[in-house]
XYZ file of C-alpha atoms in Angstrom:
78
model
C -113.126 8.147 189.144
C -114.793 6.279 192.014
C -117.968 7.534 193.691
C -119.437 6.036 196.863
C -122.872 6.754 198.342
C -123.838 5.922 201.925
C -127.627 6.363 201.752
C -128.617 7.111 198.168
C -132.097 8.469 197.565
C -131.505 9.804 194.082
C -128.590 11.584 192.563
C -127.346 13.338 189.488
C -123.647 13.574 188.719
C -122.634 16.465 186.530
C -119.077 16.751 185.324
C -119.396 20.304 184.089
C -116.985 22.723 185.656
C -115.276 25.959 184.814
C -112.395 24.190 183.064
C -113.521 22.721 179.687
C -111.153 19.770 180.182
C -113.145 18.736 183.277
C -116.487 18.748 181.438
C -116.085 15.220 180.022
C -114.224 11.978 180.636
C -112.335 9.978 178.015
C -113.040 6.315 178.658
C -113.469 3.043 176.822
C -115.211 1.224 179.672
C -117.715 2.313 182.274
C -118.561 -0.047 185.116
C -121.480 0.446 187.466
C -121.181 -1.902 190.448
C -123.562 -2.274 193.370
C -121.160 -3.675 195.964
C -123.648 -4.155 198.792
C -127.302 -3.609 199.606
C -128.406 -0.845 201.948
C -131.242 -0.471 204.468
C -130.746 -3.810 206.254
C -130.288 -5.919 203.138
C -133.187 -4.728 201.022
C -132.510 -5.129 197.338
C -130.837 -2.317 195.481
C -132.269 -1.530 192.054
C -130.739 0.670 189.389
C -133.768 2.190 187.724
C -132.083 4.350 185.143
C -128.651 5.360 183.979
C -128.015 7.856 181.209
C -124.658 8.267 179.543
C -124.325 11.024 177.004
C -121.681 10.475 174.381
C -119.721 12.335 171.917
C -120.287 16.026 171.721
C -121.055 17.531 168.325
C -118.302 20.137 168.818
C -115.466 18.621 170.843
C -113.122 20.841 172.798
C -110.528 22.242 170.349
C -107.685 21.624 172.835
C -108.116 17.843 172.546
C -104.621 16.471 173.043
C -104.933 13.371 170.851
C -106.385 12.123 167.587
C -107.286 8.482 166.958
C -105.371 6.942 164.069
C -106.027 3.191 164.294
C -109.238 1.651 162.977
C -109.867 -0.215 166.263
C -109.834 2.931 168.410
C -111.944 4.892 165.939
C -114.506 2.055 165.881
C -114.967 2.117 169.668
C -114.510 5.863 170.208
C -118.227 6.653 170.392
C -121.313 5.262 172.098
C -123.796 3.652 169.731
């Protein structure tokens, strides 16, 4: 998923939808990149980012189960 903002002032990205499979993303890496400054080169500052990790009651239709120790180790945010 790639999101681009032309003139960000503040934003909140919610992934909740009507389909439970769209309410979360399975990922092992999240990259936040500020490609260029805005407003004539003034510095861009990321003041806060919140990432909420594993749900206490995952969706029962989860299509996979981790079996290797390496994947289980990195399957949650600490």
